[in-house]
C-alpha atoms as one frame of an Amber mdcrd trajectory, in Angstrom:
protein
-139.820  52.050 -31.884-140.132  50.609 -35.471-142.887  51.543 -37.640-144.905
  48.497 -37.963-143.791  48.059 -33.994-146.364  51.540 -33.767-149.128  50.032
 -35.861-149.789  47.220 -33.992-149.257  48.512 -30.495-152.104  51.563 -31.363
-154.353  48.707 -32.737-154.240  46.708 -30.357-155.370  50.073 -28.065-158.320
  50.416 -31.012-159.476  46.509 -30.223-158.736  46.632 -26.573-160.738  50.131
 -26.602-163.288  48.380 -28.114-164.300  46.001 -25.799-163.727  48.152 -22.662
-165.325  51.136 -23.759-169.161  49.642 -23.784-168.040  47.616 -20.454-167.289
  51.080 -18.567-170.255  53.335 -19.803-172.334  50.582 -18.819-174.287  51.007
 -22.672-177.193  47.784 -23.349-177.857  48.583 -18.739-181.430  49.494 -19.785
-181.895  45.754 -22.079-182.385  42.688 -20.410-179.894  40.691 -22.074-177.320
  43.390 -22.808-174.814  41.885 -25.784-177.686  39.763 -27.056-176.196  38.627
 -30.561-178.374  40.334 -33.601-180.375  37.313 -34.550-181.867  37.783 -31.485
-182.653  41.844 -32.061-184.169  41.239 -35.162-186.538  38.789 -33.040-187.293
  41.396 -31.295-187.559  43.828 -34.326-189.955  41.733 -36.039-192.361  40.514
 -32.967-192.867  44.282 -31.911-193.421  45.755 -35.932-195.531  42.230 -36.733
-197.041  40.415 -33.238-198.641  37.809 -35.314-195.615  36.782 -38.069-195.152
  33.352 -38.236-191.132  32.287 -39.270-190.310  30.008 -42.087-188.915  27.433
 -40.544-187.647  25.830 -36.872-183.509  26.081 -36.114-182.616  22.019 -36.031
-181.095  22.378 -32.783-182.080  24.571 -30.366-179.939  25.477 -26.833-180.647
  24.974 -23.696-179.811  27.692 -23.079-177.654  31.530 -23.985-174.185  30.748
 -23.087-174.114  27.386 -24.239-175.629  28.826 -27.538-172.624  31.426 -26.972
-169.658  27.945 -25.979-171.472  26.552 -29.411-170.763  29.911 -31.347-166.953
  30.254 -30.062-166.340  26.600 -31.267-167.779  26.998 -34.559-165.634  30.325
 -34.685-162.030  28.103 -32.919-163.102  25.362 -35.558-163.327  28.388 -38.822
-159.996  29.709 -37.484-157.753  26.425 -37.379-159.248  25.451 -40.705-158.137
  28.731 -42.329-155.287  28.641 -40.629-154.643  25.106 -41.673-154.862  25.949
 -45.490-152.722  29.926 -45.502-149.841  26.857 -43.692-149.977  24.250 -45.801
-149.962  27.792 -49.331-147.123  28.906 -47.472-145.183  26.528 -47.176-145.533
  24.538 -50.301-144.325  28.369 -51.688-141.167  28.110 -49.635-141.047  24.223
 -50.364-140.949  24.985 -53.661-138.075  28.281 -53.561-135.959  25.656 -51.986
-136.055  23.255 -54.554-135.289  25.721 -56.983-132.632  26.913 -55.178-130.952
  23.116 -55.065-131.626  22.985 -58.578-130.033  25.976 -59.148-127.452  25.664
 -57.252-127.156  22.216 -59.000-126.971  23.635 -62.073-123.884  26.240 -61.410
-122.681  23.579 -60.352-122.638  21.442 -62.881-121.516  24.600 -65.007-118.489
  24.902 -62.640-117.761  21.578 -62.970-117.504  21.295 -66.831-115.596  24.643
 -66.568-112.625  23.633 -64.661-112.358  19.831 -66.528-111.883  21.847 -69.756
-109.331  23.857 -67.481-108.050  20.992 -66.672-107.826  19.236 -70.619-106.354
  22.206 -72.180-103.443  23.058 -69.283-102.877  19.446 -70.655-102.404  20.349
 -74.582-100.356  23.350 -73.783
């Protein structure tokens, strides 16, 4: 197994452990919503510290349930990942295309140089 394969395997195991450990040890069981997002946690902390606090603005759209909110967040993350993947793919494709064009140009230049050299050799033979 190569060094890169070992590192990738170790990283995969660590990511799996990060996902499984909270479930196995029951972290968050004492909470009403054990895996709520940071926004919900912040709202709870603010309400505990200052019960009279009024937000500066309200959301444009309030999803009817937490599941729909999670689905919309996942959709947003997937779209963002798709845009990034597209950008990096196009960038890599352009770089590869430029490299291929440069190789073709060099090959044509070498072929022209070789043809010129061959023509000179033929003309030298005829003179002799």
